[in-house]
Short mmCIF file of C-alpha atoms and ligand atoms in Angstrom, two decimals:
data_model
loop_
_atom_site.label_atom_id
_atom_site.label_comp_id
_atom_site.label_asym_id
_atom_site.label_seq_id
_atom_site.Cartn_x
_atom_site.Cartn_y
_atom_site.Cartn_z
CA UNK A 7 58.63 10.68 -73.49
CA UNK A 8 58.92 13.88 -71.04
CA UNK A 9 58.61 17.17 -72.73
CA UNK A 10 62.70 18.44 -72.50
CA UNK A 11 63.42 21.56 -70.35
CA UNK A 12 66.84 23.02 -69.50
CA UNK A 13 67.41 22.36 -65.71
CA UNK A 14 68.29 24.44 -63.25
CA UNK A 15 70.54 22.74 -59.88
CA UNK A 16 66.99 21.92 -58.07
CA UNK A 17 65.25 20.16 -61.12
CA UNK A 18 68.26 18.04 -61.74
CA UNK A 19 68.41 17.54 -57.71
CA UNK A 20 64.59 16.45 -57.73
CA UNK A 21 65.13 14.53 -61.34
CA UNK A 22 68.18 12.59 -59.65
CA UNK A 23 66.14 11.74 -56.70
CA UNK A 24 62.31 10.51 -59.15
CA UNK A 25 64.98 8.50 -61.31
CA UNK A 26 67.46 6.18 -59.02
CA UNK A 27 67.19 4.99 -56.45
CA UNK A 28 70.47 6.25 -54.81
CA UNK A 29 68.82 8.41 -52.45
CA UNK A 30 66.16 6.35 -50.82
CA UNK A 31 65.63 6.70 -47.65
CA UNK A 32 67.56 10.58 -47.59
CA UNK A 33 65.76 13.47 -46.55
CA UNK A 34 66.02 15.68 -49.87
CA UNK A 35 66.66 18.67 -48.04
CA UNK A 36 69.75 17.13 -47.36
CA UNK A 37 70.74 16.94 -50.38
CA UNK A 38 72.81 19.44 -52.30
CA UNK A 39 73.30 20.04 -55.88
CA UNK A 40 75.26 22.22 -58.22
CA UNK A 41 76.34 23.07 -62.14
CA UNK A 42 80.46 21.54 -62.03
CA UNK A 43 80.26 21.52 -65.88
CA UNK A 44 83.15 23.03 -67.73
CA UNK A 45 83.40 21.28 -70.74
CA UNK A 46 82.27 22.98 -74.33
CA UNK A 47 78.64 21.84 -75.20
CA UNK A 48 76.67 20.66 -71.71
CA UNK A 49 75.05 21.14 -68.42
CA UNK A 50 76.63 18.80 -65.50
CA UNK A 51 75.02 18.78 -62.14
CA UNK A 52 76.75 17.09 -59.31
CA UNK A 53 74.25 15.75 -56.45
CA UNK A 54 75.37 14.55 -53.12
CA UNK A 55 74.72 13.52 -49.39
CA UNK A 56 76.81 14.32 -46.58
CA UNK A 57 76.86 10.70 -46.29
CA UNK A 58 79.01 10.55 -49.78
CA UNK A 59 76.14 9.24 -51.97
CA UNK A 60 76.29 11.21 -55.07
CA UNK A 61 75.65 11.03 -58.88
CA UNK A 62 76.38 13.31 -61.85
CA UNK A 63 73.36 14.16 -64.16
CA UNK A 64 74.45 15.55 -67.45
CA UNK A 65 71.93 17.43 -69.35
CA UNK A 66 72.40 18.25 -73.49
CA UNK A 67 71.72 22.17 -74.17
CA UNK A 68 69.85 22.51 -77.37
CA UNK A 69 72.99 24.48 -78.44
CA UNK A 70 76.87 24.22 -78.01
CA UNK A 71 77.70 25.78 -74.05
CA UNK A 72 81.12 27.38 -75.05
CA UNK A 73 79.55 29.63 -78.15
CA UNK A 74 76.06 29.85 -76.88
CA UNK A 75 72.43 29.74 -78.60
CA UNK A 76 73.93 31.25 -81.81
CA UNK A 77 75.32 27.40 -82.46
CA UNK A 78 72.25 25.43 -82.02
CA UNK A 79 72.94 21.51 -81.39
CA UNK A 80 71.05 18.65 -81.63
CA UNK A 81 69.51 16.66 -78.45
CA UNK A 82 69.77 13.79 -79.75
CA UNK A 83 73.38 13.75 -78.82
CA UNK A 84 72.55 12.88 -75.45
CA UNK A 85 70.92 9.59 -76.53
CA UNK A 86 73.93 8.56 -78.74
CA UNK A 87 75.81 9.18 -75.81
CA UNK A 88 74.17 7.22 -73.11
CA UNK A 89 74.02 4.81 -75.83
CA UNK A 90 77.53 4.63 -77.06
CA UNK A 91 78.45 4.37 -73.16
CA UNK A 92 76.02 1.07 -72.02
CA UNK A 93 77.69 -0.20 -75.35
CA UNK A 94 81.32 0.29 -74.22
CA UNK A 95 80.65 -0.65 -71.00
CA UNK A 96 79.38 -4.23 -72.24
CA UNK A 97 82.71 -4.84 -73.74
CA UNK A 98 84.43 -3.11 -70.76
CA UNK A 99 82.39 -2.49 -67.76
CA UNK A 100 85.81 -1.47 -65.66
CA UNK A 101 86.70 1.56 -67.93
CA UNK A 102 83.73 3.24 -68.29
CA UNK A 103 81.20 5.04 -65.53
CA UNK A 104 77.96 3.37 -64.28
CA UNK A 105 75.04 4.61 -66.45
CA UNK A 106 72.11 4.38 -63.33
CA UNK A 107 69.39 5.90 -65.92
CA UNK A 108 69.34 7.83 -69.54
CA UNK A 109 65.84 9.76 -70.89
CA UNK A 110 66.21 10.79 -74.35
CA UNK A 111 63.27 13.32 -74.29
CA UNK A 112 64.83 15.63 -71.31
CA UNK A 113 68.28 14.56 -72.81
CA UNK A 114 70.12 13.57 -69.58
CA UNK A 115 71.78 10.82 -68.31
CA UNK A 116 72.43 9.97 -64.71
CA UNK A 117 75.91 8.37 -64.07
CA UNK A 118 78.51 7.63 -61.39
CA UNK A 119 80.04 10.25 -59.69
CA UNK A 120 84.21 10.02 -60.31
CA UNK A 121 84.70 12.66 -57.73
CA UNK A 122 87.57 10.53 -56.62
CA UNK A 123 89.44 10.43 -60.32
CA UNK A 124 90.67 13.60 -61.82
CA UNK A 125 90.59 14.39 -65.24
CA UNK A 126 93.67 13.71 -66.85
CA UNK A 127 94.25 16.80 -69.07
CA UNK A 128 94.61 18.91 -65.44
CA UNK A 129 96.70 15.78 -64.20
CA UNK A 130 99.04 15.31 -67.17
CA UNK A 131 99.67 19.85 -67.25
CA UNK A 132 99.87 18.94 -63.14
CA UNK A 133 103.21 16.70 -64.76
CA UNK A 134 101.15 13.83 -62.73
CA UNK A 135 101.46 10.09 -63.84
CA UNK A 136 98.86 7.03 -63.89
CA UNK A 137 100.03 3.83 -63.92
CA UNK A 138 96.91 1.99 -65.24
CA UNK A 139 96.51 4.78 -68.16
CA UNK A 140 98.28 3.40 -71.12
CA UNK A 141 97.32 -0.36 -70.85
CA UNK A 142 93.76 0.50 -70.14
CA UNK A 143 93.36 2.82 -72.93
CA UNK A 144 94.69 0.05 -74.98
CA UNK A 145 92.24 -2.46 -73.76
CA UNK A 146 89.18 0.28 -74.94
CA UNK A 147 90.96 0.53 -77.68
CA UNK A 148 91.37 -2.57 -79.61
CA UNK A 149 88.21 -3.90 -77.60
CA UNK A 150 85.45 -1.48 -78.20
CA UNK A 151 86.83 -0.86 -81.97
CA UNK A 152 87.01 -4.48 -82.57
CA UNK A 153 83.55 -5.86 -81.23
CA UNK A 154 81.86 -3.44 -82.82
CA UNK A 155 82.91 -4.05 -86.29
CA UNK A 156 82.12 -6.28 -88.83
CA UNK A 157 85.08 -8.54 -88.10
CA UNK A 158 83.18 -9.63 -85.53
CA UNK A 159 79.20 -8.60 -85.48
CA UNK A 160 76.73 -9.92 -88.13
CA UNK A 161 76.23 -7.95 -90.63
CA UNK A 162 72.83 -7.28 -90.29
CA UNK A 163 73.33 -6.36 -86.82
CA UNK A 164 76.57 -3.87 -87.88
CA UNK A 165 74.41 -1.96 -90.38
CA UNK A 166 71.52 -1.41 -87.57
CA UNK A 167 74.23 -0.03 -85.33
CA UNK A 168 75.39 2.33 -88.18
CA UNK A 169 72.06 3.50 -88.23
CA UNK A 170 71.31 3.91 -84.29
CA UNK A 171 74.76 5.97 -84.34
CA UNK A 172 73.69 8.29 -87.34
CA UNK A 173 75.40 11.67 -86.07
CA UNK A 174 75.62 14.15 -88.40
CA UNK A 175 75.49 17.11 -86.54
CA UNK A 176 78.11 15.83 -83.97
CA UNK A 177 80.16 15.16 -86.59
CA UNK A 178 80.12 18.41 -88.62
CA UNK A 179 81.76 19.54 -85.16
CA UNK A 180 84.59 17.82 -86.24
CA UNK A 181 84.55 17.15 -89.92
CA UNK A 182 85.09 21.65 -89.45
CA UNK A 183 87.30 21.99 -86.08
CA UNK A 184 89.55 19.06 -87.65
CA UNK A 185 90.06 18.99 -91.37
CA UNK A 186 88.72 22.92 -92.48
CA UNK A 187 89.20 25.61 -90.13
CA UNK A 188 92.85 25.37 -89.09
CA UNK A 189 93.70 24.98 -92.88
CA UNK A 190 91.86 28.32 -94.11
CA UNK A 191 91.20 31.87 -92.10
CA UNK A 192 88.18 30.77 -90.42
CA UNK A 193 86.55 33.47 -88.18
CA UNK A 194 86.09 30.15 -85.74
CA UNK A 195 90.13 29.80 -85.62
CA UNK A 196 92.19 30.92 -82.27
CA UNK A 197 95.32 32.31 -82.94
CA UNK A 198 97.79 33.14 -80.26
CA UNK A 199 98.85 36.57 -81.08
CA UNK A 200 102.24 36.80 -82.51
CA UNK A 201 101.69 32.98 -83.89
CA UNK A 202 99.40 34.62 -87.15
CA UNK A 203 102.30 34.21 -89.79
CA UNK A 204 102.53 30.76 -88.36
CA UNK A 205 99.24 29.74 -88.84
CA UNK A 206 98.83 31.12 -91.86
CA UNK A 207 101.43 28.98 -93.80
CA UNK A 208 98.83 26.31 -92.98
CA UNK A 209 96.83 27.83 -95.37
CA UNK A 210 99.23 27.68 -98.46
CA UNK A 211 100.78 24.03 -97.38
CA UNK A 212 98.95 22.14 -100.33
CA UNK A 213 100.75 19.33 -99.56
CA UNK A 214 99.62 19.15 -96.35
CA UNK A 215 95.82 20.10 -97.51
CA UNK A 216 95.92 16.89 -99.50
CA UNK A 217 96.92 14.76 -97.29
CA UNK A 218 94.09 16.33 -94.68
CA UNK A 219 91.54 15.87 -97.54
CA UNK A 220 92.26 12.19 -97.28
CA UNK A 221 92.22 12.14 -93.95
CA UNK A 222 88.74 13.93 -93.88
CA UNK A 223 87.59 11.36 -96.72
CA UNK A 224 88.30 8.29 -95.23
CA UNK A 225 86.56 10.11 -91.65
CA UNK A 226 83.31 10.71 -93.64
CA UNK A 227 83.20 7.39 -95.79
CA UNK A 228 84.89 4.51 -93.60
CA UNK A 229 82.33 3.04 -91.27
CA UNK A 230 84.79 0.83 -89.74
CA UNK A 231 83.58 0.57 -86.30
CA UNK A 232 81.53 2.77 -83.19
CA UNK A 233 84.09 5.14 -82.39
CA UNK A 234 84.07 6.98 -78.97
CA UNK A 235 84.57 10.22 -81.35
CA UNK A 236 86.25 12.62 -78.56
CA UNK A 237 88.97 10.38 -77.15
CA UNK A 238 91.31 13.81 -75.92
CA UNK A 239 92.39 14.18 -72.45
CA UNK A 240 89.13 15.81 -70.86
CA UNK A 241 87.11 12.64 -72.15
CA UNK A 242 89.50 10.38 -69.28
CA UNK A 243 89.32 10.57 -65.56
CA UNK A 244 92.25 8.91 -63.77
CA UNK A 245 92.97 7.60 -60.70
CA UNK A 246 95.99 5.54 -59.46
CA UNK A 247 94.31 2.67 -59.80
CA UNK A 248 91.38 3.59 -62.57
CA UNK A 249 90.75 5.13 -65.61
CA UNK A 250 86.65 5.82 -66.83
CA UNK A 251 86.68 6.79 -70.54
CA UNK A 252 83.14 9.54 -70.75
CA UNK A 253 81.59 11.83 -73.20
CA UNK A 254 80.77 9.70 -75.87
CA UNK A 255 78.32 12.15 -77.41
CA UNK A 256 80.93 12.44 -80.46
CA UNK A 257 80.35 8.19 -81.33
CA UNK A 258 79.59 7.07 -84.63
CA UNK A 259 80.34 5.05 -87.23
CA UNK A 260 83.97 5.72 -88.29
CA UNK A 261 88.05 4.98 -89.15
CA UNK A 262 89.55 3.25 -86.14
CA UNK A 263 92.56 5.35 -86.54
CA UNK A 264 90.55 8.41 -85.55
CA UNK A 265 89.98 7.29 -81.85
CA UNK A 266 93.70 6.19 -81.18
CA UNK A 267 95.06 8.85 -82.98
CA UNK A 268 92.86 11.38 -81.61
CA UNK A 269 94.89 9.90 -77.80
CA UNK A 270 98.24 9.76 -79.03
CA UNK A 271 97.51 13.77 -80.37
CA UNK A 272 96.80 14.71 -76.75
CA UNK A 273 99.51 12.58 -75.82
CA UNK A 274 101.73 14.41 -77.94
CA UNK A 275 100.04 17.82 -77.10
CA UNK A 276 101.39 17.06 -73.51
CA UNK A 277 104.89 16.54 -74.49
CA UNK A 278 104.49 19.69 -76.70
CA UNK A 279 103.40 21.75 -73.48
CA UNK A 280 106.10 20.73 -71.05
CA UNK A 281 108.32 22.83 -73.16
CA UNK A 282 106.76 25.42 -71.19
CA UNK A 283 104.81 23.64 -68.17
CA UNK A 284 108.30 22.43 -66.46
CA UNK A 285 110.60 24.28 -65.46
CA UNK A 286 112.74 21.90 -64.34
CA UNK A 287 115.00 20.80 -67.64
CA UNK A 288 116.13 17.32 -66.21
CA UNK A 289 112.47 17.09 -64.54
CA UNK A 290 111.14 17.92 -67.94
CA UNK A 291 113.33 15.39 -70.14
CA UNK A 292 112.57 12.57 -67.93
CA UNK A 293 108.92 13.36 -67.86
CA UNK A 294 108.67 13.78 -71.52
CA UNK A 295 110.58 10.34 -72.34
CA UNK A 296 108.16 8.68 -70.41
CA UNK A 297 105.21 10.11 -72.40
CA UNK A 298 107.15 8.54 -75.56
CA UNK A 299 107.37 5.40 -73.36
CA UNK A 300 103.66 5.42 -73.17
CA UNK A 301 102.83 6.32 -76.60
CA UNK A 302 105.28 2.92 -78.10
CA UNK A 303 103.17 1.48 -75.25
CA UNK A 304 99.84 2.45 -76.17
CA UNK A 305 100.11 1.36 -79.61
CA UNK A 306 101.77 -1.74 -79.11
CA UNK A 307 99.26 -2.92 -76.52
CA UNK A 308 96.73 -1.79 -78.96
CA UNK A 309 98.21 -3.70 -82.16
CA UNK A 310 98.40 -6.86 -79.64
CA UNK A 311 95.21 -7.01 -77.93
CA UNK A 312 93.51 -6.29 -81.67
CA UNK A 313 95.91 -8.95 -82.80
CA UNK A 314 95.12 -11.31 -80.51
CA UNK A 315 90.83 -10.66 -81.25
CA UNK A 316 91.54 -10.52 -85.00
CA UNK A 317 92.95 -14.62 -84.62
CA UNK A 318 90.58 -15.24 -82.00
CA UNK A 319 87.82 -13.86 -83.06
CA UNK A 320 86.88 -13.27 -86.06
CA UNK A 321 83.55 -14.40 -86.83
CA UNK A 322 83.38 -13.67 -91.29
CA UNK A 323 85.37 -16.34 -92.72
CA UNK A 324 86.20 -14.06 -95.27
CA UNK A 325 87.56 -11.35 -93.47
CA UNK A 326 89.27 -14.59 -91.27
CA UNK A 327 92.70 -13.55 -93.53
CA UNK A 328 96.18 -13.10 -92.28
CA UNK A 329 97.20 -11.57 -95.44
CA UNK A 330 94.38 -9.01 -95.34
CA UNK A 331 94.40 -8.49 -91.16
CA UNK A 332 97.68 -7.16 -91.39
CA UNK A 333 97.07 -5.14 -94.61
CA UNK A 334 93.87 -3.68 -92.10
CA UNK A 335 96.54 -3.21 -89.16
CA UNK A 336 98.94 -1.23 -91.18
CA UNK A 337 95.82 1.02 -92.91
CA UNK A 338 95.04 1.52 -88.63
CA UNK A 339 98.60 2.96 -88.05
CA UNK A 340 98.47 5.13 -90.44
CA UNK A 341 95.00 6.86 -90.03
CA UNK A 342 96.25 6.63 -86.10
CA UNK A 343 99.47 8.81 -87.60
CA UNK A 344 97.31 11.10 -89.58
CA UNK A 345 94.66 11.65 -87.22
CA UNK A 346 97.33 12.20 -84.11
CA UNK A 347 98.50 14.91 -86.54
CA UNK A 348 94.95 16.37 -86.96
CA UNK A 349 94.64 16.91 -83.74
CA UNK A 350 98.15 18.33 -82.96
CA UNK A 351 97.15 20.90 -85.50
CA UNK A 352 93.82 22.04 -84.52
CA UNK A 353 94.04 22.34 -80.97
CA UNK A 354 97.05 24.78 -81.62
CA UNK A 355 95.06 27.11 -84.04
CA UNK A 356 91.84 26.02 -84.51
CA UNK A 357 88.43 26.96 -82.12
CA UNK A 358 88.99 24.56 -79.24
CA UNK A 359 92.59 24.87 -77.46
CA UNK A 360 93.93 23.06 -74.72
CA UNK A 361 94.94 24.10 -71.68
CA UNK A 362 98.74 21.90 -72.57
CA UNK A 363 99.38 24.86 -74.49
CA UNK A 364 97.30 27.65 -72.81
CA UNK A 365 98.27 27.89 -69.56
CA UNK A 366 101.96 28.07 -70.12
CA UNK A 367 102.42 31.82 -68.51
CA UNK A 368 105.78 32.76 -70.71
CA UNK A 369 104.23 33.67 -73.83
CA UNK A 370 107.33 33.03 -75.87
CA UNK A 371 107.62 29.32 -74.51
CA UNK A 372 103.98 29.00 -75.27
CA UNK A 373 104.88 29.80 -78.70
CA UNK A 374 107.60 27.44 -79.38
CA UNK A 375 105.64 25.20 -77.56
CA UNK A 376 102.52 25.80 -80.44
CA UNK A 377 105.20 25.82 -82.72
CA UNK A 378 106.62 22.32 -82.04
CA UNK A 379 102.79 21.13 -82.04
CA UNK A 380 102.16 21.99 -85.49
CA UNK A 381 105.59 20.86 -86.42
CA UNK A 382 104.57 17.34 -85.27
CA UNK A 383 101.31 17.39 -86.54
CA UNK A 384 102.38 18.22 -90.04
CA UNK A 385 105.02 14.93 -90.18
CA UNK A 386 102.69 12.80 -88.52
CA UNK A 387 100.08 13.93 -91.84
CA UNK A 388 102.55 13.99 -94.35
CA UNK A 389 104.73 11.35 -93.13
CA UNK A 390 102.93 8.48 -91.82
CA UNK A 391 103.21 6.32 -95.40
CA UNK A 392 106.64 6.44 -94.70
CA UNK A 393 106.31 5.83 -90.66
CA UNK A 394 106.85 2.29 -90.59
CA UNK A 395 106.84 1.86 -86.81
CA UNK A 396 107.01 3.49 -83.59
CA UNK A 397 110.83 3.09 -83.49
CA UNK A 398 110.83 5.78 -86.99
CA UNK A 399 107.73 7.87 -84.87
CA UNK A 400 109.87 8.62 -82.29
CA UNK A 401 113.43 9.51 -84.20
CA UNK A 402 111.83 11.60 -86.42
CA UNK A 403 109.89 13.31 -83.63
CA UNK A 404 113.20 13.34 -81.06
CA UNK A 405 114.53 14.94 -84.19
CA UNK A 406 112.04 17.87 -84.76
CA UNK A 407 111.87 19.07 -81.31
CA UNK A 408 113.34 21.30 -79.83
CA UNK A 409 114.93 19.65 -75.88
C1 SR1 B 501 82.25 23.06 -80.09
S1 SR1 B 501 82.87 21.60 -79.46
C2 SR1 B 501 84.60 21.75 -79.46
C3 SR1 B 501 85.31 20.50 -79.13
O1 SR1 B 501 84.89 20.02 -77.86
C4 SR1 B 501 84.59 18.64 -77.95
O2 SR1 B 501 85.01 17.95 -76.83
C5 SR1 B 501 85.25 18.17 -79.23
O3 SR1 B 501 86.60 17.83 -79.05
C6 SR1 B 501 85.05 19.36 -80.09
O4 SR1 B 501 85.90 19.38 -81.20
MG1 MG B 502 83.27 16.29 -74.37
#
């Protein structure tokens, strides 16, 4: 196994040129490279011809990017990644990027360039929308959290793929950023300034604390199925006609709910922003109706499609019960309530915003905007044992915001 070293733009250049064979045949001082990465924990390194040929090479940092060495990280995240990905791209090659080559030791994985998508957090702030977005997310959905669970794998070979997906440090991340920091004054918490009072009833809600305690349970005990583990708006790239789910470096072993809810929160986070995004207030309605439209959409394709595999395929005889599948669907909607919640919540006050909220310039829009977040997020937590269906979802939340 090579002996890791943090690259610089040439190594990954040279590294992308020893690994693939993409660049056969090219002079390599025609070839360009540079750092594009501007996520929170890695290096990315874009390298292209003028031709067009070009490939992203994504390197781990032994430590998260956006705090620096002070938060060390485990490499091994790169290999649960590149893992996680050839996995989801078995079960749905169309919605996931081209993994050309992955190295555990130097921690980087070589992958399809989606130059020609754009992530969707800058397109959905942009007021931009996809058309494929909703039904493919539901397709990744209910088909990577379905064939990777034991309603369909052996059970020998579910428990080996618990093992191989074994993240703990990964998911500290969240187990903190989630279900600790925005509910106590964490030095890791970002509060807007003027929003402090705000956050700090968060603190005191013990009604809401339970419920996130449960929420955090079920996160660290219920080994339902692989989950992506990061499914927010910077994890999608989008085109017109595409969508590539990446960064699976969060995957392991977990509640269903987490990954769908974890969409629907940045969903929601979306409609949350426009309160301050667009200007325009008929502009605005429209656009934040159809983001409703797409969330009844996303889970009803979802409860389909995993409908439709839990009759069709469900391999345990045992688990092969109507009685019990919808018992399982309804325990899905709620963690997806919960966990939508969650993340409403955290991305408002805890460490890692998003730019929804953020980049709204009028600082008291941005705080009604923050404020209608965490509004959401604590219904969605408390409420979603009495949430029976989208239909109550969307009155209660057409009722709590502000139009
Ligand atoms: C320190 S990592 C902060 C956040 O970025 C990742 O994408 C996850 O969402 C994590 O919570
Ligand atoms: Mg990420």
């Amino acid at each position: 196994m090579a002996v890791y070293k943090t690259f610089q733009p040439q190594d990954a250049l040279a590294y992308a040129v020893a690994h693939t064979s993409l660049f056969e045949g090219l002079d390599p001082a025609t070839l360009s490279c540079s750092e594009i990465g501007d996520g929170n924990l890695n290096l990315v390194f874009k390298v292209s011809h003028p031709s067009g040929t070009s490939a992203i090479v994504k390197q781990a940092l032994p430590y998260a990017r956006c705090v620096g060495e002070s938060w060390p990280l485990t490499l091994d995240r790169a290999r649960i990644e590149a893992e996680a990905m050839l996995i989801e791209s078995e079960l749905c090659p169309a919605l996931v990027p081209t993994i050309y080559h992955y190295d555990a030791g130097m921690a980087v994985t070589i992958m399809e360039d989606l130059s020609d998508h754009v992530i969707l957090r800058q397109a959905m702030v942009a007021g931009e929308h996809f058309p494929r977005l909703i039904e493919d997310m539901a397709r990744f959905l209910a088909d990577t959290l379905f064939f990777t669970s034991d309603l369909y794998l052996d059970q020998q070979q579910k428990k080996a793929r618990v093992a191989q997906f074994i993240n703990p440090e990964l998911c500290k991340i969240t187990e903190d950023l989630f279900f600790l920091d925005p509910y106590c004054d964490h030095e890791r918490n970002n509060v807007y300034p003027g929003f402090e009072t705000r956050a700090a009833a968060l603190w005191h809600n013990e009604a809401l604390k339970a419920e996130v305690a449960e929420l955090k349970f079920r996160f660290l005990t219920e080994a339902q199925a692989l989950l992506h583990g990061d499914v927010h708006a910077g994890s999608i790239f989008v085109r017109q006609d595409s969508t590539k789910v990446i960064d699976a470096e969060f995957a392991y072993y977990g509640p269903m709910g987490f990954d769908i809810g974890s969409f629907i929160g940045n969903l929601l986070l979306n409609f949350c922003g426009q309160w301050g995004l667009m200007a325009a207030e008929d502009q605005r309605n429209a656009y934040r109706s159809g983001l409703l439209e797409s969330i009844d959409q996303l889970w009803s394709g979802f409860a389909e499609r995993f409908s439709e595999h839990l009759s069709q395929s469900t391999r345990d005889p045992s688990l092969n019960t109507l009685r019990w599948q919808s018992r399982l669907l309804r325990g899905i909607w709620q963690d997806t309530l919960g966990y939508a919640g969650c993340e409403l919540i955290r991305r408002t006050v805890g460490l890692a915003h998003v730019k929804d909220l953020d980049s709204i310039a009028d600082e008291q829009r941005r705080l009604q905007a923050a404020e209608q977040a965490l509004i959401l997020g604590e219904a969605l937590v408390l409420q979603r044992h009495e949430l029976d269906n989208m239909a109550d979802v969307l009155a209660m939340l057409v009722d709590k915001v502000r139009y």
